[in-house]
Tab-separated table of C-alpha atoms in Angstrom:
chain	number	residue	atom	x	y	z
A	81	MET	CA	57.711	-89.044	68.900
A	82	MET	CA	58.883	-90.069	65.473
A	83	TRP	CA	57.181	-90.569	62.147
A	84	LYS	CA	56.471	-93.547	59.950
A	85	ALA	CA	56.287	-92.493	56.338
A	86	ILE	CA	55.898	-94.113	52.926
A	87	GLY	CA	55.809	-92.393	49.554
A	88	LYS	CA	56.165	-93.248	45.881
A	89	SER	CA	55.915	-91.634	42.465
A	90	VAL	CA	54.764	-93.959	39.705
A	91	THR	CA	54.654	-93.482	35.936
A	92	GLY	CA	51.145	-93.330	34.484
A	93	SER	CA	50.060	-95.696	31.705
A	94	LEU	CA	49.767	-92.823	29.245
A	95	HIS	CA	53.405	-91.891	29.844
A	96	VAL	CA	54.464	-95.520	29.541
A	97	GLN	CA	52.729	-95.690	26.139
A	98	ALA	CA	54.331	-92.447	25.057
A	99	GLY	CA	57.745	-93.703	26.174
A	100	LYS	CA	57.994	-90.926	28.732
A	101	GLY	CA	59.377	-91.454	32.187
A	102	CYS	CA	57.744	-90.317	35.402
A	103	GLU	CA	57.300	-86.566	35.615
A	104	ASP	CA	56.118	-86.626	39.223
A	105	ALA	CA	58.678	-86.431	41.998
A	106	ILE	CA	58.776	-86.908	45.748
A	107	HIS	CA	61.423	-86.122	48.338
A	108	TYR	CA	60.879	-86.746	52.016
A	109	SER	CA	62.827	-87.315	55.225
A	110	ILE	CA	62.568	-87.118	58.990
A	111	ASP	CA	64.924	-84.679	60.611
A	112	ASN	CA	66.778	-86.453	63.402
A	113	HIS	CA	67.323	-83.473	65.594
A	114	SER	CA	63.879	-81.856	65.593
A	115	ALA	CA	61.898	-85.011	64.679
A	116	ALA	CA	60.224	-82.906	61.988
A	117	LEU	CA	58.599	-84.624	59.059
A	118	ILE	CA	59.592	-83.007	55.767
A	119	CYS	CA	57.968	-83.914	52.468
A	120	PHE	CA	57.767	-82.274	49.054
A	121	VAL	CA	55.883	-83.561	46.051
A	122	SER	CA	55.759	-82.145	42.533
A	123	ASP	CA	53.951	-82.878	39.287
A	124	GLY	CA	55.760	-81.785	36.136
A	125	ALA	CA	53.393	-80.337	33.522
A	126	GLY	CA	52.603	-82.730	30.694
A	127	SER	CA	53.349	-80.065	28.116
A	128	ALA	CA	56.701	-78.980	29.529
A	129	THR	CA	59.697	-80.645	27.894
A	130	GLN	CA	61.756	-80.453	31.113
A	131	ALA	CA	58.907	-81.612	33.369
A	132	ALA	CA	60.782	-84.561	34.864
A	133	ILE	CA	63.872	-82.487	35.648
A	134	ALA	CA	61.745	-79.639	36.981
A	135	SER	CA	59.748	-81.736	39.438
A	136	LYS	CA	62.874	-83.464	40.784
A	137	LEU	CA	64.730	-80.199	41.092
A	138	ALA	CA	61.783	-78.505	42.811
A	139	THR	CA	61.334	-81.197	45.465
A	140	GLN	CA	65.085	-81.519	46.058
A	141	THR	CA	65.599	-77.762	46.361
A	142	ALA	CA	62.642	-77.309	48.704
A	143	HIS	CA	63.754	-80.217	50.870
A	144	ASP	CA	67.346	-79.027	51.101
A	145	PHE	CA	66.193	-75.522	51.932
A	146	ILE	CA	64.325	-76.804	54.989
A	147	VAL	CA	67.095	-79.164	56.084
A	148	HIS	CA	69.513	-76.261	55.950
A	149	GLN	CA	67.127	-74.134	57.971
A	150	LEU	CA	66.790	-76.838	60.632
A	151	GLN	CA	70.562	-77.190	60.873
A	152	GLN	CA	70.603	-73.549	61.981
A	153	HIS	CA	68.175	-74.584	64.753
A	154	GLN	CA	65.763	-71.973	63.461
A	155	PRO	CA	62.001	-72.348	63.631
A	156	VAL	CA	60.305	-72.334	60.222
A	157	THR	CA	58.134	-69.254	59.764
A	158	GLU	CA	55.778	-68.054	57.075
A	159	PRO	CA	58.373	-65.758	55.471
A	160	ASP	CA	60.709	-68.760	55.310
A	161	ILE	CA	58.156	-70.655	53.235
A	162	TYR	CA	57.912	-67.758	50.810
A	163	GLN	CA	61.707	-67.745	50.736
A	164	LEU	CA	61.597	-71.460	49.961
A	165	ALA	CA	59.300	-70.832	46.978
A	166	GLU	CA	61.749	-68.189	45.772
A	167	SER	CA	64.682	-70.564	46.009
A	168	VAL	CA	62.795	-73.223	44.043
A	169	PHE	CA	61.998	-70.624	41.378
A	170	ASP	CA	65.640	-69.546	41.287
A	171	ALA	CA	66.853	-73.133	40.966
A	172	LEU	CA	64.529	-73.738	38.013
A	173	GLN	CA	65.525	-70.464	36.407
A	174	GLN	CA	69.202	-71.273	36.830
A	175	HIS	CA	68.762	-74.697	35.304
A	176	ALA	CA	66.819	-73.194	32.395
A	177	ALA	CA	69.495	-70.584	31.758
A	178	HIS	CA	72.232	-73.177	32.000
A	179	SER	CA	70.493	-75.466	29.493
A	180	LYS	CA	69.519	-72.522	27.269
A	181	THR	CA	65.891	-73.587	27.587
A	182	SER	CA	62.864	-71.438	28.264
A	183	LEU	CA	61.738	-71.350	31.897
A	184	ALA	CA	58.233	-72.221	30.626
A	185	GLU	CA	59.505	-75.751	29.917
A	186	TYR	CA	60.055	-76.193	33.678
A	187	ALA	CA	56.400	-75.943	34.675
A	188	CYS	CA	55.628	-78.042	37.743
A	189	THR	CA	53.419	-77.947	40.803
A	190	LEU	CA	54.763	-78.024	44.370
A	191	LEU	CA	53.133	-79.395	47.496
A	192	GLY	CA	54.852	-79.774	50.807
A	193	CYS	CA	54.659	-80.071	54.555
A	194	ILE	CA	57.049	-79.560	57.443
A	195	ILE	CA	55.464	-80.940	60.589
A	196	PHE	CA	56.892	-80.391	64.071
A	197	ALA	CA	55.530	-81.560	67.404
A	198	GLU	CA	53.840	-78.228	68.168
A	199	TYR	CA	53.264	-76.682	64.762
A	200	ALA	CA	53.129	-77.394	61.058
A	201	CYS	CA	53.878	-75.582	57.798
A	202	PHE	CA	52.233	-76.265	54.450
A	203	ILE	CA	52.848	-74.990	50.952
A	204	GLN	CA	50.973	-75.556	47.709
A	205	VAL	CA	51.137	-74.233	44.166
A	206	GLY	CA	48.882	-75.907	41.622
A	207	ASP	CA	46.723	-78.982	41.870
A	208	GLY	CA	47.013	-82.179	43.864
A	209	ALA	CA	46.314	-81.940	47.583
A	210	ILE	CA	47.633	-82.260	51.117
A	211	VAL	CA	45.197	-84.095	53.358
A	212	LYS	CA	45.522	-84.057	57.152
A	213	ASN	CA	43.882	-86.097	59.865
A	214	THR	CA	41.951	-83.480	61.792
A	215	GLY	CA	42.399	-85.366	65.046
A	216	ASN	CA	39.104	-87.253	65.149
A	217	ASP	CA	39.883	-89.656	62.326
A	218	PHE	CA	38.355	-87.192	59.958
A	219	TYR	CA	40.456	-86.312	56.918
A	220	ALA	CA	40.387	-82.896	55.316
A	221	PRO	CA	42.356	-81.280	52.511
A	222	VAL	CA	44.423	-78.308	53.683
A	223	TRP	CA	43.413	-76.587	50.426
A	224	TRP	CA	40.963	-77.694	47.801
A	225	PRO	CA	42.899	-78.106	44.537
A	226	HIS	CA	41.714	-75.174	42.547
A	227	ASN	CA	42.326	-75.523	38.849
A	228	GLY	CA	40.260	-72.691	37.607
A	229	GLU	CA	37.241	-73.778	35.586
A	230	TYR	CA	38.847	-76.208	33.193
A	231	GLN	CA	40.520	-79.503	33.878
A	232	ASN	CA	43.649	-78.690	31.916
A	233	THR	CA	44.499	-75.485	33.699
A	234	THR	CA	46.462	-75.147	36.902
A	235	PHE	CA	49.269	-73.081	38.398
A	236	PHE	CA	52.980	-73.723	38.565
A	237	ILE	CA	55.926	-72.843	40.758
A	238	ASN	CA	57.831	-71.416	37.782
A	239	GLU	CA	55.467	-68.443	37.548
A	240	ASN	CA	57.246	-65.298	38.622
A	241	GLY	CA	55.971	-63.670	41.797
A	242	HIS	CA	54.016	-66.806	42.732
A	243	PRO	CA	50.574	-65.279	42.378
A	244	HIS	CA	48.962	-68.604	43.273
A	245	LEU	CA	51.152	-69.677	46.145
A	246	LYS	CA	49.313	-70.910	49.235
A	247	VAL	CA	51.137	-70.958	52.547
A	248	LEU	CA	49.927	-71.992	55.980
A	249	VAL	CA	51.759	-72.107	59.293
A	250	THR	CA	49.510	-73.485	61.995
A	251	GLU	CA	49.835	-74.467	65.643
A	252	GLU	CA	47.471	-77.340	65.054
A	253	VAL	CA	48.995	-80.671	66.107
A	254	ILE	CA	49.121	-82.878	63.029
A	255	ASN	CA	49.545	-86.606	63.611
A	256	GLU	CA	48.745	-87.898	60.163
A	257	VAL	CA	49.192	-86.451	56.705
A	258	ALA	CA	48.897	-87.515	53.067
A	259	ILE	CA	50.103	-85.698	49.967
A	260	PHE	CA	49.241	-86.668	46.405
A	261	THR	CA	49.389	-85.291	42.873
A	262	ASP	CA	46.409	-84.703	40.605
A	263	GLY	CA	46.619	-88.197	39.100
A	264	LEU	CA	44.987	-89.472	42.290
A	265	GLN	CA	42.453	-86.718	42.858
A	266	MET	CA	39.638	-88.774	41.387
A	267	LEU	CA	40.157	-91.488	44.019
A	268	THR	CA	41.023	-89.393	47.013
A	269	LEU	CA	38.658	-86.460	46.800
A	270	ASN	CA	34.910	-86.219	46.556
A	271	TYR	CA	34.089	-83.479	44.082
A	272	GLU	CA	30.399	-83.420	44.903
A	273	SER	CA	30.916	-82.473	48.539
A	274	ASN	CA	34.457	-81.016	48.260
A	275	THR	CA	35.755	-83.348	50.964
A	276	ALA	CA	38.413	-86.035	51.226
A	277	HIS	CA	37.213	-89.518	50.314
A	278	HIS	CA	37.493	-91.133	53.760
A	279	PRO	CA	37.560	-94.848	52.926
A	280	PHE	CA	40.642	-94.317	50.793
A	281	PHE	CA	42.666	-92.804	53.628
A	282	LYS	CA	41.262	-95.002	56.398
A	283	ASP	CA	42.247	-98.154	54.524
A	284	MET	CA	45.762	-96.940	53.915
A	285	PHE	CA	46.538	-95.448	57.291
A	286	LYS	CA	45.169	-98.506	59.079
A	287	TRP	CA	48.200	-100.535	57.930
A	288	LEU	CA	50.733	-97.806	58.398
A	289	ARG	CA	49.600	-97.325	61.981
A	290	ILE	CA	50.116	-100.945	62.947
A	291	ALA	CA	53.497	-101.271	61.242
A	292	HIS	CA	55.958	-100.999	64.113
A	293	HIS	CA	59.206	-102.120	62.549
A	294	PRO	CA	61.202	-100.394	59.779
A	295	ASP	CA	61.018	-103.608	57.728
A	296	GLN	CA	57.247	-103.518	57.863
A	297	VAL	CA	57.198	-99.885	56.791
A	298	GLY	CA	59.557	-100.875	53.978
A	299	SER	CA	57.261	-103.590	52.714
A	300	LEU	CA	54.282	-101.233	52.918
A	301	ASN	CA	56.240	-98.822	50.767
A	302	GLN	CA	56.783	-101.621	48.263
A	303	LYS	CA	53.080	-102.441	48.348
A	304	LEU	CA	52.253	-98.791	47.814
A	305	GLU	CA	54.258	-98.806	44.607
A	306	GLU	CA	52.521	-101.984	43.425
A	307	TYR	CA	49.140	-100.504	44.263
A	308	LEU	CA	49.851	-97.273	42.385
A	309	SER	CA	50.919	-99.290	39.334
A	310	SER	CA	48.007	-101.725	39.555
A	311	ALA	CA	45.289	-102.159	36.946
A	312	THR	CA	42.751	-100.952	39.514
A	313	ILE	CA	44.386	-97.551	39.569
A	314	ASN	CA	45.416	-97.486	35.925
A	315	ASN	CA	41.822	-98.065	34.881
A	316	LEU	CA	40.875	-94.901	36.681
A	317	THR	CA	43.781	-92.669	35.729
A	318	ASN	CA	46.504	-92.819	33.123
A	319	ASP	CA	48.445	-89.929	34.589
A	320	ASP	CA	51.610	-90.155	36.694
A	321	LYS	CA	50.745	-90.371	40.354
A	322	THR	CA	52.437	-89.754	43.652
A	323	LEU	CA	51.205	-90.677	47.090
A	324	PHE	CA	52.856	-89.907	50.399
A	325	LEU	CA	51.464	-91.093	53.739
A	326	ALA	CA	52.860	-90.412	57.175
A	327	THR	CA	51.630	-91.185	60.658
A	328	ARG	CA	53.191	-90.299	63.967
A	329	LEU	CA	54.491	-93.123	66.067
A	330	GLN	CA	52.128	-92.962	69.024
A	331	GLN	CA	53.950	-93.817	72.203
A	332	SER	CA	51.855	-95.394	74.886
A	333	VAL	CA	51.708	-92.962	77.750
B	198	MET	CA	11.168	-76.655	19.368
B	199	ASP	CA	9.648	-79.776	17.939
B	200	GLU	CA	11.647	-82.621	19.492
B	201	TYR	CA	11.170	-86.138	18.330
B	202	ILE	CA	12.552	-88.830	20.630
B	203	SER	CA	13.423	-92.153	19.121
B	204	PHE	CA	13.103	-94.796	21.824
B	205	GLU	CA	15.504	-97.087	19.980
B	206	GLN	CA	18.189	-94.514	20.668
B	207	ILE	CA	17.798	-93.517	24.295
B	208	PRO	CA	20.747	-94.698	26.407
B	209	PHE	CA	18.547	-96.350	29.033
B	210	GLY	CA	20.298	-97.358	32.255
B	211	SER	CA	22.298	-95.710	35.001
B	212	ASP	CA	23.791	-92.472	33.939
B	213	ASP	CA	27.175	-92.431	32.422
B	214	PHE	CA	28.793	-90.405	35.213
B	215	ALA	CA	28.423	-93.240	37.697
B	216	ASN	CA	30.850	-95.504	35.854
B	217	ASN	CA	32.923	-92.946	34.001
B	218	PRO	CA	34.483	-90.347	36.297
B	219	GLU	CA	36.786	-89.026	33.550
B	220	SER	CA	36.809	-85.312	32.836
B	221	ARG	CA	34.656	-84.396	29.889
B	222	CYS	CA	35.597	-82.521	26.762
B	223	PRO	CA	32.403	-81.169	25.182
B	224	CYS	CA	32.188	-80.589	21.446
B	225	LEU	CA	29.042	-79.109	19.920
B	226	LEU	CA	28.387	-79.400	16.192
B	227	LEU	CA	26.050	-76.823	14.650
B	228	VAL	CA	25.456	-78.072	11.132
B	229	ASP	CA	23.631	-76.346	8.331
B	230	THR	CA	21.156	-78.696	6.651
B	231	SER	CA	19.237	-76.058	4.687
B	232	ALA	CA	18.010	-76.861	1.175
B	233	SER	CA	21.221	-75.615	-0.451
B	234	MET	CA	23.157	-78.462	1.219
B	235	SER	CA	21.145	-81.016	-0.814
B	236	GLY	CA	22.868	-83.771	-2.724
B	237	LEU	CA	26.598	-84.285	-2.451
B	238	PRO	CA	27.297	-81.746	0.329
B	239	VAL	CA	24.961	-83.366	2.862
B	240	MET	CA	26.181	-86.833	1.857
B	241	GLN	CA	29.794	-85.795	2.453
B	242	LEU	CA	28.792	-84.150	5.710
B	243	ASN	CA	27.172	-87.396	6.914
B	244	GLU	CA	30.282	-89.312	5.921
B	245	GLY	CA	32.472	-86.798	7.761
B	246	ILE	CA	30.467	-87.200	10.965
B	247	ARG	CA	30.679	-90.984	10.662
B	248	VAL	CA	34.473	-90.753	10.355
B	249	PHE	CA	34.560	-88.356	13.306
B	250	LYS	CA	32.867	-90.894	15.550
B	251	GLU	CA	35.039	-93.732	14.241
B	252	GLU	CA	38.288	-91.860	14.841
B	253	LEU	CA	37.360	-90.858	18.375
B	254	THR	CA	36.054	-94.309	19.274
B	255	GLU	CA	39.449	-95.824	18.488
B	256	ASP	CA	41.151	-93.625	21.057
B	257	PRO	CA	40.690	-95.209	24.512
B	258	LEU	CA	40.945	-91.898	26.304
B	259	ALA	CA	38.919	-89.763	23.910
B	260	VAL	CA	36.106	-92.292	23.933
B	261	LYS	CA	35.677	-91.690	27.664
B	262	ARG	CA	36.227	-87.962	27.609
B	263	VAL	CA	34.937	-86.371	24.437
B	264	GLU	CA	31.220	-85.640	24.500
B	265	VAL	CA	29.477	-84.701	21.285
B	266	ALA	CA	26.184	-82.913	20.752
B	267	MET	CA	24.694	-81.937	17.419
B	268	LEU	CA	22.127	-79.387	16.341
B	269	SER	CA	21.126	-79.252	12.697
B	270	PHE	CA	19.486	-76.246	11.216
B	271	GLY	CA	17.355	-76.333	8.131
B	272	PRO	CA	14.482	-76.843	10.445
B	273	LEU	CA	16.263	-76.552	13.817
B	274	GLN	CA	16.641	-80.006	15.319
B	275	LEU	CA	18.597	-81.428	18.231
B	276	GLN	CA	20.075	-84.535	16.620
B	277	ASN	CA	22.076	-85.533	19.701
B	278	ASP	CA	22.312	-84.053	23.151
B	279	PHE	CA	25.716	-84.338	24.855
B	280	THR	CA	26.870	-87.908	25.169
B	281	THR	CA	30.237	-89.655	25.172
B	282	VAL	CA	31.413	-90.758	21.748
B	283	ASP	CA	30.488	-94.423	22.196
B	284	ASN	CA	26.839	-93.462	22.756
B	285	PHE	CA	26.821	-90.915	19.971
B	286	GLN	CA	24.343	-91.898	17.255
B	287	VAL	CA	25.525	-90.859	13.820
B	288	PRO	CA	22.416	-89.204	12.405
B	289	HIS	CA	21.317	-89.392	8.835
B	290	LEU	CA	21.056	-85.749	7.914
B	291	SER	CA	18.948	-84.634	4.991
B	292	ALA	CA	18.743	-81.115	3.598
B	293	ASN	CA	15.718	-78.839	3.459
B	294	GLY	CA	14.345	-75.514	4.718
B	295	ASP	CA	16.056	-72.196	5.347
B	296	THR	CA	19.037	-71.199	7.528
B	297	PRO	CA	18.075	-70.223	11.122
B	298	MET	CA	21.721	-69.864	12.146
B	299	GLY	CA	21.157	-67.302	14.895
B	300	THR	CA	18.626	-69.484	16.703
B	301	ALA	CA	20.901	-72.521	16.359
B	302	ILE	CA	23.868	-70.694	17.895
B	303	THR	CA	21.750	-69.302	20.752
B	304	MET	CA	20.354	-72.711	21.547
B	305	GLY	CA	23.777	-74.301	21.240
B	306	ILE	CA	25.319	-71.920	23.762
B	307	ASP	CA	22.446	-72.718	26.086
B	308	LEU	CA	23.151	-76.451	25.716
B	309	ILE	CA	26.803	-75.845	26.631
B	310	THR	CA	25.860	-73.817	29.712
B	311	LYS	CA	23.477	-76.533	30.898
B	312	ARG	CA	26.043	-79.249	30.251
B	313	LYS	CA	28.602	-77.505	32.437
B	314	GLU	CA	26.025	-77.408	35.224
B	315	THR	CA	25.516	-81.162	34.808
B	316	TYR	CA	29.269	-81.784	35.041
B	317	LYS	CA	29.459	-79.727	38.209
B	318	ALA	CA	26.473	-81.523	39.730
B	319	HIS	CA	28.169	-84.885	39.099
B	320	GLY	CA	31.529	-83.693	40.317
B	321	VAL	CA	33.393	-84.411	37.082
B	322	GLY	CA	35.936	-81.996	35.692
B	323	TYR	CA	35.701	-80.661	32.176
B	324	TYR	CA	37.706	-78.998	29.439
B	325	LYS	CA	36.906	-75.863	27.528
B	326	PRO	CA	33.955	-76.604	25.222
B	327	TRP	CA	34.279	-76.249	21.480
B	328	ILE	CA	31.447	-75.061	19.257
B	329	ILE	CA	31.821	-75.845	15.560
B	330	LEU	CA	29.522	-74.085	13.120
B	331	ILE	CA	29.371	-75.478	9.584
B	332	THR	CA	27.338	-73.551	7.018
B	333	ASP	CA	27.065	-72.983	3.287
B	334	GLY	CA	24.804	-69.965	3.366
B	335	THR	CA	23.596	-66.771	4.969
B	336	PRO	CA	21.524	-66.688	8.159
B	337	THR	CA	17.826	-66.237	7.421
B	338	ASP	CA	17.017	-65.172	10.959
B	339	ASN	CA	18.349	-62.609	13.422
B	340	TRP	CA	22.022	-63.374	14.037
B	341	GLN	CA	23.038	-60.219	15.953
B	342	HIS	CA	21.981	-61.630	19.317
B	343	ALA	CA	23.975	-64.808	18.675
B	344	THR	CA	26.987	-62.676	17.720
B	345	GLN	CA	26.731	-60.859	21.042
B	346	LEU	CA	26.555	-64.162	22.949
B	347	ILE	CA	29.654	-65.466	21.153
B	348	LYS	CA	31.615	-62.298	21.895
B	349	GLU	CA	30.676	-62.454	25.570
B	350	GLY	CA	31.336	-66.183	25.814
B	351	GLU	CA	34.741	-65.935	24.159
B	352	ALA	CA	35.641	-62.989	26.392
B	353	ARG	CA	34.708	-64.994	29.489
B	354	ASN	CA	36.639	-67.996	28.170
B	355	ALA	CA	33.364	-69.952	28.373
B	356	PHE	CA	33.922	-71.791	25.084
B	357	ALA	CA	35.825	-71.634	21.807
B	358	PHE	CA	33.706	-70.914	18.739
B	359	PHE	CA	34.874	-71.954	15.261
B	360	ALA	CA	33.063	-71.112	12.023
B	361	ILE	CA	33.601	-73.212	8.919
B	362	GLY	CA	32.221	-71.927	5.613
B	363	VAL	CA	31.376	-74.348	2.832
B	364	GLU	CA	31.195	-73.133	-0.799
B	365	GLY	CA	28.446	-70.503	-0.948
B	366	ALA	CA	28.782	-69.413	2.686
B	367	ASN	CA	28.619	-65.711	3.446
B	368	MET	CA	32.149	-65.371	4.842
B	369	ASP	CA	31.601	-61.717	5.606
B	370	ILE	CA	28.770	-62.435	8.046
B	371	LEU	CA	30.691	-65.409	9.471
B	372	SER	CA	33.631	-63.152	10.285
B	373	GLN	CA	31.252	-60.807	12.089
B	374	ILE	CA	29.708	-63.677	14.047
B	375	SER	CA	32.941	-65.423	14.997
B	376	VAL	CA	35.690	-63.852	17.089
B	377	ARG	CA	38.171	-66.249	15.479
B	378	THR	CA	38.732	-65.955	11.746
B	379	PRO	CA	36.288	-68.262	9.963
B	380	LEU	CA	37.868	-70.907	7.759
B	381	ARG	CA	36.679	-71.912	4.333
B	382	LEU	CA	36.370	-75.603	3.539
B	383	LYS	CA	38.201	-76.755	0.410
B	384	GLY	CA	35.562	-78.214	-1.891
B	385	LEU	CA	33.648	-80.824	0.089
B	386	MET	CA	36.522	-82.003	2.281
B	387	PHE	CA	34.242	-82.792	5.199
B	388	ARG	CA	36.061	-86.026	5.799
B	389	GLU	CA	39.420	-84.277	6.157
B	390	PHE	CA	37.846	-81.608	8.319
B	391	PHE	CA	36.377	-84.158	10.719
B	392	MET	CA	39.671	-86.059	10.836
B	393	TRP	CA	41.291	-82.797	11.910
B	394	LEU	CA	38.548	-82.162	14.456
B	395	SER	CA	38.919	-85.614	15.972
B	396	SER	CA	42.711	-85.268	16.307
B	397	SER	CA	42.219	-81.845	17.867
B	398	MET	CA	39.686	-83.300	20.308
B	399	LYS	CA	42.043	-86.158	21.159
B	400	MET	CA	44.749	-83.635	21.911
B	401	VAL	CA	42.555	-81.349	23.979
B	402	SER	CA	41.026	-84.184	25.971
B	403	SER	CA	44.331	-85.875	26.805
B	404	LYS	CA	45.780	-82.707	28.236
B	405	SER	CA	46.974	-82.570	31.731
B	406	PRO	CA	47.219	-79.166	33.349
B	407	GLY	CA	49.536	-76.699	31.757
B	408	ALA	CA	49.605	-78.377	28.407
B	409	SER	CA	50.071	-75.973	25.557
B	410	ASN	CA	47.486	-75.570	22.855
B	411	THR	CA	49.294	-76.437	19.662
B	412	LEU	CA	46.568	-77.962	17.548
B	413	PRO	CA	47.150	-79.754	14.284
B	414	SER	CA	47.208	-77.395	11.301
B	415	PRO	CA	43.911	-77.074	9.420
B	416	SER	CA	45.796	-76.720	6.120
B	417	GLY	CA	44.634	-80.166	4.917
B	418	TRP	CA	41.026	-79.067	4.519
B	419	SER	CA	40.842	-75.290	4.578
B	420	GLU	CA	41.534	-72.641	2.001
B	421	LEU	CA	43.873	-70.023	3.335
């Protein structure tokens, strides 16, 4: 059983106006040996001068940490995920020290999943969300993005001791997952009922499920980028946005 | 409270949350319109508020996010309940009566609390509310209760309260009421003050999480 995955980070219209590049980042792959799906997404804080570097470094470091772990043929456990958060923190701290910049300028969120056939691991610091198909075509966020009371407050991976780190290792079988940054929360989540907005995910996954050739997945990935940059989306949010979607290749039994 | 509703001004139609899911940034103006504000001060104040609306309307993001409400107190009157800038009616304030500052603050805090409930009910996010008090006098009612509410609110991070004293204001009482140091307006620089307020509101409302709070300096309109 393998995975079909698409994912893009796109610069928001506000950042385009301000001449800033994309401060969201995404890094994903499918591990050949274990068939695990690995994805990390990060949103660099708008106020942090090194936001773009931070988010790229965070996703890259987290991804490499897991790949390295899988090369050792080790299962991924809860302590490993905490270790992963540490190594991301260390990487940011090192970069800050090297550039003689304050670590505060490296504020970014981190969301990620490592999904195996029999179990799955999730990590989240800050806003955005990971949404999973609960097995009956019902989508649910693993954690509700908790910002505190105000819209402009959230938590970041560069906070020492990770007081707001959320980690989950579950034996639930996950066949479909989406990860997105806060730029898309207004479209993907229903804040009145604290649930995922189903039509959004159903419409997207429908196409990914029927794509059965790498070329088709590739063109969906292209379409995803176009969609995220479209006026439809830009009228609703001017923030950078990242969306990752993955569905397991169901083999007919 | 004696509330007069002008039917020309009600925003009749579906409520604004249905077609504007943006997070809201509430700003409450508590303006002193007691008799001592007569003449030039109240004229300049009106002009300042007009500029405030104009400045915010030109910003495509602020116009969707900043919500303004205004209470005037000579006789206490709700000039505008919370509404996005485009629906904000610039009132024509005139000056008379005494200075029921305590009652105005208490009612204002209540408006903020209710507005947060409305945001939650509609599932829209919001930013920390600002309360701006502008006065040129001394409260003529009980202001100790209001002071207590401000202290508690600031401690709970429920809002940010700013006091601006115009010539003649009792700065000593203002510094007891406000947790933050009250600022004194230079002359009648209402226009400059409201320009500063609109740029501050633009900054606050465009913030994504984690953004720092470096606001523009008030040096253009305040006496240090």
